[in-house]
Coordinates of N, CA and C in Angstrom, one line a residue:
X1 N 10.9 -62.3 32.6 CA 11.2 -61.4 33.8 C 12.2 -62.1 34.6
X2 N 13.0 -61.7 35.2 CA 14.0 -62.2 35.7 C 14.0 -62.2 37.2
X3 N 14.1 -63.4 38.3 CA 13.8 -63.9 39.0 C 14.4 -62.7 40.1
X4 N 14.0 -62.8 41.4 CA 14.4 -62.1 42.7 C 16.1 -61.7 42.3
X5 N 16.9 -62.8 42.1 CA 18.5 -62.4 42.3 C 19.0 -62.0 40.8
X6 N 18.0 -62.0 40.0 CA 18.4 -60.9 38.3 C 18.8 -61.9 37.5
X7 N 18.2 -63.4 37.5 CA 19.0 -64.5 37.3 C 17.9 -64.4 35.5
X8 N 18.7 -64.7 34.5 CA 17.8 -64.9 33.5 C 18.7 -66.1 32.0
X9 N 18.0 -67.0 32.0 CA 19.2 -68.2 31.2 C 20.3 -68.2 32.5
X10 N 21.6 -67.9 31.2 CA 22.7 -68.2 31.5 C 23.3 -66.9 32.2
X11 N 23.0 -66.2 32.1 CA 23.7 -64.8 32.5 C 22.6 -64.1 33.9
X12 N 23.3 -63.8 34.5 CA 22.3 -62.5 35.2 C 22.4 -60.8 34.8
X13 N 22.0 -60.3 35.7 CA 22.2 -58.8 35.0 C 23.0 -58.4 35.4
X14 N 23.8 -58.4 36.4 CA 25.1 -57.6 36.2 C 26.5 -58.1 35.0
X15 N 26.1 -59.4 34.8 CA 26.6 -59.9 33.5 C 26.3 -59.6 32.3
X16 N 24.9 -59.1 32.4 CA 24.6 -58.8 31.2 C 24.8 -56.2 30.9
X17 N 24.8 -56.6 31.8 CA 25.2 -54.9 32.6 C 26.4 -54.6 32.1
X18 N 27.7 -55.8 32.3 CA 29.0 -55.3 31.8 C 29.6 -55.9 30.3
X19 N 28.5 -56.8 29.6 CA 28.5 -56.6 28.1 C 27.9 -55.3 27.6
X20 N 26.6 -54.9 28.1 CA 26.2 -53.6 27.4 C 27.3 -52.3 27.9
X21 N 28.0 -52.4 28.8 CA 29.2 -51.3 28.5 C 30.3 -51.7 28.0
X22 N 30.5 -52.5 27.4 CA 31.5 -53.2 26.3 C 31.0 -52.6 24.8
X23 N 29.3 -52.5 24.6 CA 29.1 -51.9 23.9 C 27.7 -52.8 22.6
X24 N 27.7 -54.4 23.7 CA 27.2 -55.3 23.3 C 25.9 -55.5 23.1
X25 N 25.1 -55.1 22.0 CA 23.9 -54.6 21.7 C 22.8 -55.7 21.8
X26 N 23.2 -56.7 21.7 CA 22.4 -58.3 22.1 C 21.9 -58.4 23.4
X27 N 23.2 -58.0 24.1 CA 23.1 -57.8 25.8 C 22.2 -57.0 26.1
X28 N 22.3 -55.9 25.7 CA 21.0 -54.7 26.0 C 20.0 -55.4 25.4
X29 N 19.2 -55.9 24.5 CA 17.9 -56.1 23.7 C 18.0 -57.3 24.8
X30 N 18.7 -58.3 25.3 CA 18.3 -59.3 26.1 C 17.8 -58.2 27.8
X31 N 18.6 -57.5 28.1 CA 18.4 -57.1 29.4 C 17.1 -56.0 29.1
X32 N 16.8 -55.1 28.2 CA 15.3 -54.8 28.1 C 14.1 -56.0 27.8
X33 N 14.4 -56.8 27.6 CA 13.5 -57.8 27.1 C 13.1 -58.1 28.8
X34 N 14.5 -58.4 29.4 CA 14.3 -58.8 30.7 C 13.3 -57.9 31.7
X35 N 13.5 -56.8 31.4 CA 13.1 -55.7 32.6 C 11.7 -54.8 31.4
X36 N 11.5 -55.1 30.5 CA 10.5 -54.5 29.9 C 9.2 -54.8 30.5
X37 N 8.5 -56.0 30.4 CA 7.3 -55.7 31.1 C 7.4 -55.0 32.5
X38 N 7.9 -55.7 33.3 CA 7.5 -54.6 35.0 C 8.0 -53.5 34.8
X39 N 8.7 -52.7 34.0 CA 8.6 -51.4 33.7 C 7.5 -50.7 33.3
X40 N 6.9 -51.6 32.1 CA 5.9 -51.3 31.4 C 4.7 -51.2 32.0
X41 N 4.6 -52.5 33.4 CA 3.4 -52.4 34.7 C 3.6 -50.8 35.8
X42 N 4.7 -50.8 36.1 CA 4.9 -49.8 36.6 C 4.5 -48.0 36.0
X43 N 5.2 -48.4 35.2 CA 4.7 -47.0 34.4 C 3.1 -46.8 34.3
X44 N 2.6 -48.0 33.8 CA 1.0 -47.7 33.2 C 0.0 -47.4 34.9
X45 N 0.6 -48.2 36.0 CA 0.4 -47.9 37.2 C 0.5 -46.8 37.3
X46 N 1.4 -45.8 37.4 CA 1.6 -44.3 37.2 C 0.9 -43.6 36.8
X47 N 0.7 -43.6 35.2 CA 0.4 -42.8 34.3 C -1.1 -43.3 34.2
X48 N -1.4 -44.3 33.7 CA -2.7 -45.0 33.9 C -3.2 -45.3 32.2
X49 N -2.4 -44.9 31.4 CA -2.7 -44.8 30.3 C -1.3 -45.8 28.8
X50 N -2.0 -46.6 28.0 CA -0.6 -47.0 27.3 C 0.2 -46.3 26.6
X51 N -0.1 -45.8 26.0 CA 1.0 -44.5 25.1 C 1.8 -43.7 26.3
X52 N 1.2 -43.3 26.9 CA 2.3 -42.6 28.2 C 3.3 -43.5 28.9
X53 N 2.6 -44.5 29.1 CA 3.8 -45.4 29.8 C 4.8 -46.1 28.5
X54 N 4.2 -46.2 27.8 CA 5.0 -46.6 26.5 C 6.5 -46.0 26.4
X55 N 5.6 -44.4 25.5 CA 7.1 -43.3 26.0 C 7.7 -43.6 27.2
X56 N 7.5 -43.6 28.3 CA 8.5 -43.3 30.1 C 9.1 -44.7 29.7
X57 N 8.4 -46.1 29.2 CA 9.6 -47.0 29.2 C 10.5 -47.0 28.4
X58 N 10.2 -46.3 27.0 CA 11.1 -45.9 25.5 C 12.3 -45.0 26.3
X59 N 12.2 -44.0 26.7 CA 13.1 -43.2 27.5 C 13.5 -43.7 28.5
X60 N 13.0 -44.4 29.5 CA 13.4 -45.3 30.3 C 14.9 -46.0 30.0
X61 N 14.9 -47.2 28.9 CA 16.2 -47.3 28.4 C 16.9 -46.7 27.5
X62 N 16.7 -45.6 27.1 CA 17.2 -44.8 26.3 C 18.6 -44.7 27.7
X63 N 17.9 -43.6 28.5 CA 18.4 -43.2 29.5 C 19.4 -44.5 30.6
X64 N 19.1 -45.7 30.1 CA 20.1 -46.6 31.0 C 21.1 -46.9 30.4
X65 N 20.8 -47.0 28.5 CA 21.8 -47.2 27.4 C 22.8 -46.3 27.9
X66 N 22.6 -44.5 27.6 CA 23.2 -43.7 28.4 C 24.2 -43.8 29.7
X67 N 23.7 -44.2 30.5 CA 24.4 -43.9 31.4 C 24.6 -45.3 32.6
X68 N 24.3 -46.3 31.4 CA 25.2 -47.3 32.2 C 26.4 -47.6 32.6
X69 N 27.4 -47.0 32.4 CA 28.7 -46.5 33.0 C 28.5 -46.5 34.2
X70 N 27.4 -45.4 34.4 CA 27.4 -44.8 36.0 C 27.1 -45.8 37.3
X71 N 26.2 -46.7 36.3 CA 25.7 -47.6 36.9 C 26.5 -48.6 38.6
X72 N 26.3 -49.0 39.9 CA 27.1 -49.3 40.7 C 26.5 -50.5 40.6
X73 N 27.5 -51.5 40.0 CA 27.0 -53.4 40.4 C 26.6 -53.7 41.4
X74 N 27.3 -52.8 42.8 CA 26.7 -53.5 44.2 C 25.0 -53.0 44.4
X75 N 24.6 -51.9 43.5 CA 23.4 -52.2 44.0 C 22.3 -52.6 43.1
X76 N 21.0 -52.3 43.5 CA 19.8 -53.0 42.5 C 19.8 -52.5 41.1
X77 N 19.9 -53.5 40.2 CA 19.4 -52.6 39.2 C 18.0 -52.3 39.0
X78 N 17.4 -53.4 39.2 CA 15.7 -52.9 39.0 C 15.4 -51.4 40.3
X79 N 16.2 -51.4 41.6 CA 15.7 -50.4 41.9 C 16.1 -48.8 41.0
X80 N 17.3 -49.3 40.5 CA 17.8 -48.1 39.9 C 16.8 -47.7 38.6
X81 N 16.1 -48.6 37.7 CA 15.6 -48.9 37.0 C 14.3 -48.0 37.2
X82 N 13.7 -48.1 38.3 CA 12.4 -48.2 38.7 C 12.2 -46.7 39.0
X83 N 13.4 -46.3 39.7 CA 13.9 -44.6 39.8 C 13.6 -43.9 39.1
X84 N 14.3 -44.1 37.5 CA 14.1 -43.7 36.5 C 12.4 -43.8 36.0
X85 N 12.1 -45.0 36.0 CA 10.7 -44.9 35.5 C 9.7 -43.4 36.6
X86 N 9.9 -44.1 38.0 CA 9.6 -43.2 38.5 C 9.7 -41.8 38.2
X87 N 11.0 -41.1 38.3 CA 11.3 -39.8 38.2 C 10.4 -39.4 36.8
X88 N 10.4 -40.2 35.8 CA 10.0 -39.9 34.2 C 7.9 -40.0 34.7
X89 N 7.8 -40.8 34.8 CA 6.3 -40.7 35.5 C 5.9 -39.5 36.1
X90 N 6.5 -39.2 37.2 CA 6.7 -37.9 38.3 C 6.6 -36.6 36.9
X91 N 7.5 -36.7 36.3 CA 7.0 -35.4 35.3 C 5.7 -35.3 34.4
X92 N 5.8 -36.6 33.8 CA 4.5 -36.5 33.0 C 2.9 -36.2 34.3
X93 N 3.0 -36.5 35.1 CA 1.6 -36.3 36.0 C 1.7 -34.8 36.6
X94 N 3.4 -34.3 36.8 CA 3.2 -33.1 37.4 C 2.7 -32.0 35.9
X95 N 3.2 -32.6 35.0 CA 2.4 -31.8 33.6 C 1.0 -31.8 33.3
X96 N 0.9 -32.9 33.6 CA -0.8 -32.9 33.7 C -1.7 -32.7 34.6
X97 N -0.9 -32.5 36.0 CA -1.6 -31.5 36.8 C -1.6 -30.1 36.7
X98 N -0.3 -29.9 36.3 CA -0.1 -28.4 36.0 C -1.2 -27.8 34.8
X99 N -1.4 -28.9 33.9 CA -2.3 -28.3 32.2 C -3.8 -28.8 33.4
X100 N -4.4 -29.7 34.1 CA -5.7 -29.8 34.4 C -5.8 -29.3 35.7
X101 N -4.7 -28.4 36.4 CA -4.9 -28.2 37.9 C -5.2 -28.9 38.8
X102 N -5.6 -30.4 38.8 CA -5.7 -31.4 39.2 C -5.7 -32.6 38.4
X103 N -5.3 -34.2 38.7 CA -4.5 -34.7 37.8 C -5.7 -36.1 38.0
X104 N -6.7 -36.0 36.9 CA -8.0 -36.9 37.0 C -8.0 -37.7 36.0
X105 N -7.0 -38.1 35.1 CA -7.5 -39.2 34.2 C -6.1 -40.3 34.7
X106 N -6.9 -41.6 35.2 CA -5.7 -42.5 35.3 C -6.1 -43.2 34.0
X107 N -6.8 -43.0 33.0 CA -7.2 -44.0 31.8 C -7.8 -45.5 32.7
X108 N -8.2 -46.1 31.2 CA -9.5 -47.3 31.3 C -9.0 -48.5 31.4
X109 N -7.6 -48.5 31.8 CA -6.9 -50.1 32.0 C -7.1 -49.8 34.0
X110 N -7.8 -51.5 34.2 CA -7.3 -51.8 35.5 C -6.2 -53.0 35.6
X111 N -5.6 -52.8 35.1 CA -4.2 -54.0 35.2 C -4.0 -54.3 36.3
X112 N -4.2 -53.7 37.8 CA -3.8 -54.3 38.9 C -4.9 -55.1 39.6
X113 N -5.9 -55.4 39.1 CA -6.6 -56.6 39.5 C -6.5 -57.9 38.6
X114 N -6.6 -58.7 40.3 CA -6.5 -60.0 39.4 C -7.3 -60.2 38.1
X115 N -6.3 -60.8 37.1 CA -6.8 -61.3 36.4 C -8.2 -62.5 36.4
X116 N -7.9 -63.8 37.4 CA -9.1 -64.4 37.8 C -9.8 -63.9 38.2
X117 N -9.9 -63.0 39.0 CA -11.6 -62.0 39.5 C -11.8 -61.0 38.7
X118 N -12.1 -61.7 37.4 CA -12.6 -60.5 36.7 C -13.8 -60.4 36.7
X119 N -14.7 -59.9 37.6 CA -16.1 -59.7 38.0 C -16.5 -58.8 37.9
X120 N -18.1 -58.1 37.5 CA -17.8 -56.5 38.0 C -17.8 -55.6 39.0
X121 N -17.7 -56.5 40.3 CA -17.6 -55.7 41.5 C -16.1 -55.6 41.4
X122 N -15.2 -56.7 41.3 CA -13.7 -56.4 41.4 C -13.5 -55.3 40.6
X123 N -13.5 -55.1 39.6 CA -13.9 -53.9 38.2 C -14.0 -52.7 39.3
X124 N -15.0 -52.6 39.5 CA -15.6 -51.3 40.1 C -14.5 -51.1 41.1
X125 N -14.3 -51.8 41.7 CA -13.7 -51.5 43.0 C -12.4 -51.0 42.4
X126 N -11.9 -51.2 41.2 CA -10.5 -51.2 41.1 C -10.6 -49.5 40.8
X127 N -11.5 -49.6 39.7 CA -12.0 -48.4 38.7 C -12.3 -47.5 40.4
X128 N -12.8 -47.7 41.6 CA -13.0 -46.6 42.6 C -12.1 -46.2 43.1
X129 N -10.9 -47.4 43.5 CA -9.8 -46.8 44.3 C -8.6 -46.6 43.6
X130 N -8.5 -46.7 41.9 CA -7.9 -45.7 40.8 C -8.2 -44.3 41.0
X131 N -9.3 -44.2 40.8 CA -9.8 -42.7 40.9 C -9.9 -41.9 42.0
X132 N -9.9 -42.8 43.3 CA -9.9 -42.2 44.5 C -7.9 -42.1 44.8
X133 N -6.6 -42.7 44.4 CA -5.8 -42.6 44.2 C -5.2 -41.5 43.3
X134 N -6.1 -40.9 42.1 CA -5.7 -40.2 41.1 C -5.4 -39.0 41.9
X135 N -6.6 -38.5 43.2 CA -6.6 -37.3 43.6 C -5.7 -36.8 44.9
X136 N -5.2 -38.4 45.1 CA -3.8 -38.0 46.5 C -3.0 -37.2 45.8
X137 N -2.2 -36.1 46.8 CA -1.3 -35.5 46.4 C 0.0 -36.3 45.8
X138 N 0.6 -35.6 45.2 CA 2.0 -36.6 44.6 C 2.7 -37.6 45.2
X139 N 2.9 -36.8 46.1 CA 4.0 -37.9 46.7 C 3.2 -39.4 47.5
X140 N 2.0 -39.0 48.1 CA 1.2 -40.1 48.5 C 1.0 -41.0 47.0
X141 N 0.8 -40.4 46.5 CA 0.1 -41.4 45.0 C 1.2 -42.1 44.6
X142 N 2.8 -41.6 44.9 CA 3.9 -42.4 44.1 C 3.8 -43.4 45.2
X143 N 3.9 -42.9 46.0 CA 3.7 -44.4 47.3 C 3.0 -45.4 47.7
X144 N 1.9 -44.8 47.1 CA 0.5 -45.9 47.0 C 0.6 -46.8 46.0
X145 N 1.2 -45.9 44.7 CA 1.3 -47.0 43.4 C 2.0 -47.9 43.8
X146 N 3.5 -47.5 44.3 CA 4.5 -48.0 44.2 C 4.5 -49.5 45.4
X147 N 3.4 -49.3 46.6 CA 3.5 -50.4 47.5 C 2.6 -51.0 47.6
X148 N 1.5 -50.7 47.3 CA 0.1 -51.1 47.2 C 0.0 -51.9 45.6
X149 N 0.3 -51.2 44.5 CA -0.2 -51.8 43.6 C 1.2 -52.5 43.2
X150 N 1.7 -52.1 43.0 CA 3.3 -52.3 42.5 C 3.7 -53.5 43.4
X151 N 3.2 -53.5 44.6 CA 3.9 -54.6 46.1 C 5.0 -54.3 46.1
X152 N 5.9 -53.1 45.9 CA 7.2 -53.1 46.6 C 7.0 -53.3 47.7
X153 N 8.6 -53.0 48.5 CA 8.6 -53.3 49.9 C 8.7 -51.8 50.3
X154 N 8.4 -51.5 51.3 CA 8.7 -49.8 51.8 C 10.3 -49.7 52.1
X155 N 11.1 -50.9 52.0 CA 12.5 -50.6 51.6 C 13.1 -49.7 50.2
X156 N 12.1 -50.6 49.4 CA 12.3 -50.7 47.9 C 11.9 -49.1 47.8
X157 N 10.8 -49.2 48.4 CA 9.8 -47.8 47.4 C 11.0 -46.2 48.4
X158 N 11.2 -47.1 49.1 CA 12.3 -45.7 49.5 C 13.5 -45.3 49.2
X159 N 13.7 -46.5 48.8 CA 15.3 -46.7 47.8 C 14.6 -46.1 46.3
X160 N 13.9 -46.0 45.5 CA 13.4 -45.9 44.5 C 12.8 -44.1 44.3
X161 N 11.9 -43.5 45.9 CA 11.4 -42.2 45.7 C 13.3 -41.3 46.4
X162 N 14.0 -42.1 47.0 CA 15.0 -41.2 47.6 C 14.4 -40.4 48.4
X163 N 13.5 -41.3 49.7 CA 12.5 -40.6 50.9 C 13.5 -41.8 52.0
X164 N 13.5 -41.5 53.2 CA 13.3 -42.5 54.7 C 12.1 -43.6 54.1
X165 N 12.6 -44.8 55.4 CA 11.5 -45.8 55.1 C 9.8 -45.1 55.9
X166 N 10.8 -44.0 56.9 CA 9.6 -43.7 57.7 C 8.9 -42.6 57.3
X167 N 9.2 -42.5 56.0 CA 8.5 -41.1 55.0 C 7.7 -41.7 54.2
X168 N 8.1 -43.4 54.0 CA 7.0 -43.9 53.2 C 5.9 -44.2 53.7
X169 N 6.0 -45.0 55.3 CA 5.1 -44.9 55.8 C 4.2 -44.3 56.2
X170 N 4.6 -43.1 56.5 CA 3.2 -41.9 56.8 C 3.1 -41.5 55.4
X171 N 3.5 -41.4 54.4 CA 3.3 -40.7 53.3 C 1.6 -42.2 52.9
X172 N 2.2 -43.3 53.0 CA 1.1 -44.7 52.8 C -0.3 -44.0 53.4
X173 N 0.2 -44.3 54.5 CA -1.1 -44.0 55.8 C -1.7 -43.1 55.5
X174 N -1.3 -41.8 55.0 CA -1.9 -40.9 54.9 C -2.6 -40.9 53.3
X175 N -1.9 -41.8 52.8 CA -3.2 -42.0 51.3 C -4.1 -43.0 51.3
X176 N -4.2 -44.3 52.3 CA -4.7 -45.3 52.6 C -6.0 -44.3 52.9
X177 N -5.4 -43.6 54.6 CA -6.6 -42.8 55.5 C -7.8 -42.1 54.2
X178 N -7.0 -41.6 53.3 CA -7.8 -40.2 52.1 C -8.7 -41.6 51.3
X179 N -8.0 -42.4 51.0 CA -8.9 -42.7 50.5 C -10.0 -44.1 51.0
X180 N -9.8 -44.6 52.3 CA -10.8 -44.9 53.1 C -12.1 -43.7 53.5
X181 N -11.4 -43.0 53.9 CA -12.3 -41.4 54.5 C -13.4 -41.6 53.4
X182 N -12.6 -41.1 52.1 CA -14.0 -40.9 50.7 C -14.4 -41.5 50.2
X183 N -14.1 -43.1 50.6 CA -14.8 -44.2 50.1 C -15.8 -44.0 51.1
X184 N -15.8 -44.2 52.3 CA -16.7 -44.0 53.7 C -18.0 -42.3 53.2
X185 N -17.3 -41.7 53.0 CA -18.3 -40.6 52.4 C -19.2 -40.6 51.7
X186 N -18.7 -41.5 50.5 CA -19.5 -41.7 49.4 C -20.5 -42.9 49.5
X187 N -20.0 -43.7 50.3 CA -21.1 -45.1 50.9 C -20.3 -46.2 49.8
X188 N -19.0 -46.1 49.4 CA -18.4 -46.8 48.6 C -17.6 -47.8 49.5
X189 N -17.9 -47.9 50.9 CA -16.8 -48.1 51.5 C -17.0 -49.9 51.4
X190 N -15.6 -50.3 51.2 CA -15.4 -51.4 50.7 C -15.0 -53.1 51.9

């Protein structure tokens, strides 16, 4: 994975950005290598399941192969990156809300708990506020994933939904509040 300023070996990614529009196929298989897992975390954050995030990352660079031309060096590529995954996520859940009228399976991976506390209360807790997350409306849930489990910054995750920073924040609060409230309801409260 490639450090805060896209540094990886000898090359960074906008170095490695303007061999793959040269046409440089090594360059690309190095720069997905680079940005493959946290895509791959991101998506399954999303989707909740591996085969789904699988596809969103397969298309993912499909889609950057594409249209790396468009690409603007001055800005992030991971946020641009992340966009994509998002937007591709964003469809697959609105499909599966649309086929289940409400969108309840985030699947049996908790990947966003630490790995050291693997206990089964950490377990549970993660497995509660997955499922208590599954049922925020859309746009709170891309925000929750995105800052909560993801740890963007509410810069990032705004640069990333194409919202205000102050759209992320009430959009947060208001999925934090939903699902404090129904932890509190249910005596789950943590």
């Amino acid at each position: 994975m490639a450090n805060r300023s896209g540094q990886t070996g000898n090359f960074n990614t906008n170095e490695l950005i303007r061999l793959c529009r040269e046409g440089d196929l090594v360059a690309f298989r190095e720069l997905v290598m680079l940005y493959q897992g946290a895509a791959h975390s991101l998506a399954r954050r999303f989707v909740g399941n591996r085969e789904d995030a699988e596809d969103i990352v397969q298309e993912t660079f499909v889609r950057v192969w594409r249209h790396l031309a468009r690409f603007d060096l001055d800005k992030s590529f991971s946020t641009w990156l992340f966009r994509i995954i998002t937007n591709l996520a964003y469809d697959v859940l609105r499909k599966r809300f649309k086929q289940n009228a409400s969108i309840t399976k985030w699947g049996d991976s908790i990947d966003f708990v630490n790995q050291e506390s693997n206990t089964d209360d950490a377990l549970q807790v993660a497995m509660t506020i997955r499922y208590k997350a599954a049922r925020l409306p859309l746009k709170q849930q891309l925000v929750f994933v995105l800052r909560d489990l993801q740890e963007l910054s509410v810069a990032e995750v705004a640069r990333i939904l194409q919202i205000s920073e102050n759209a992320v924040k009430v959009n947060l609060h208001h999925a934090r509040h939903t699902i404090r409230v129904q932890l509190e309801q249910t005596g789950e409260a943590l």
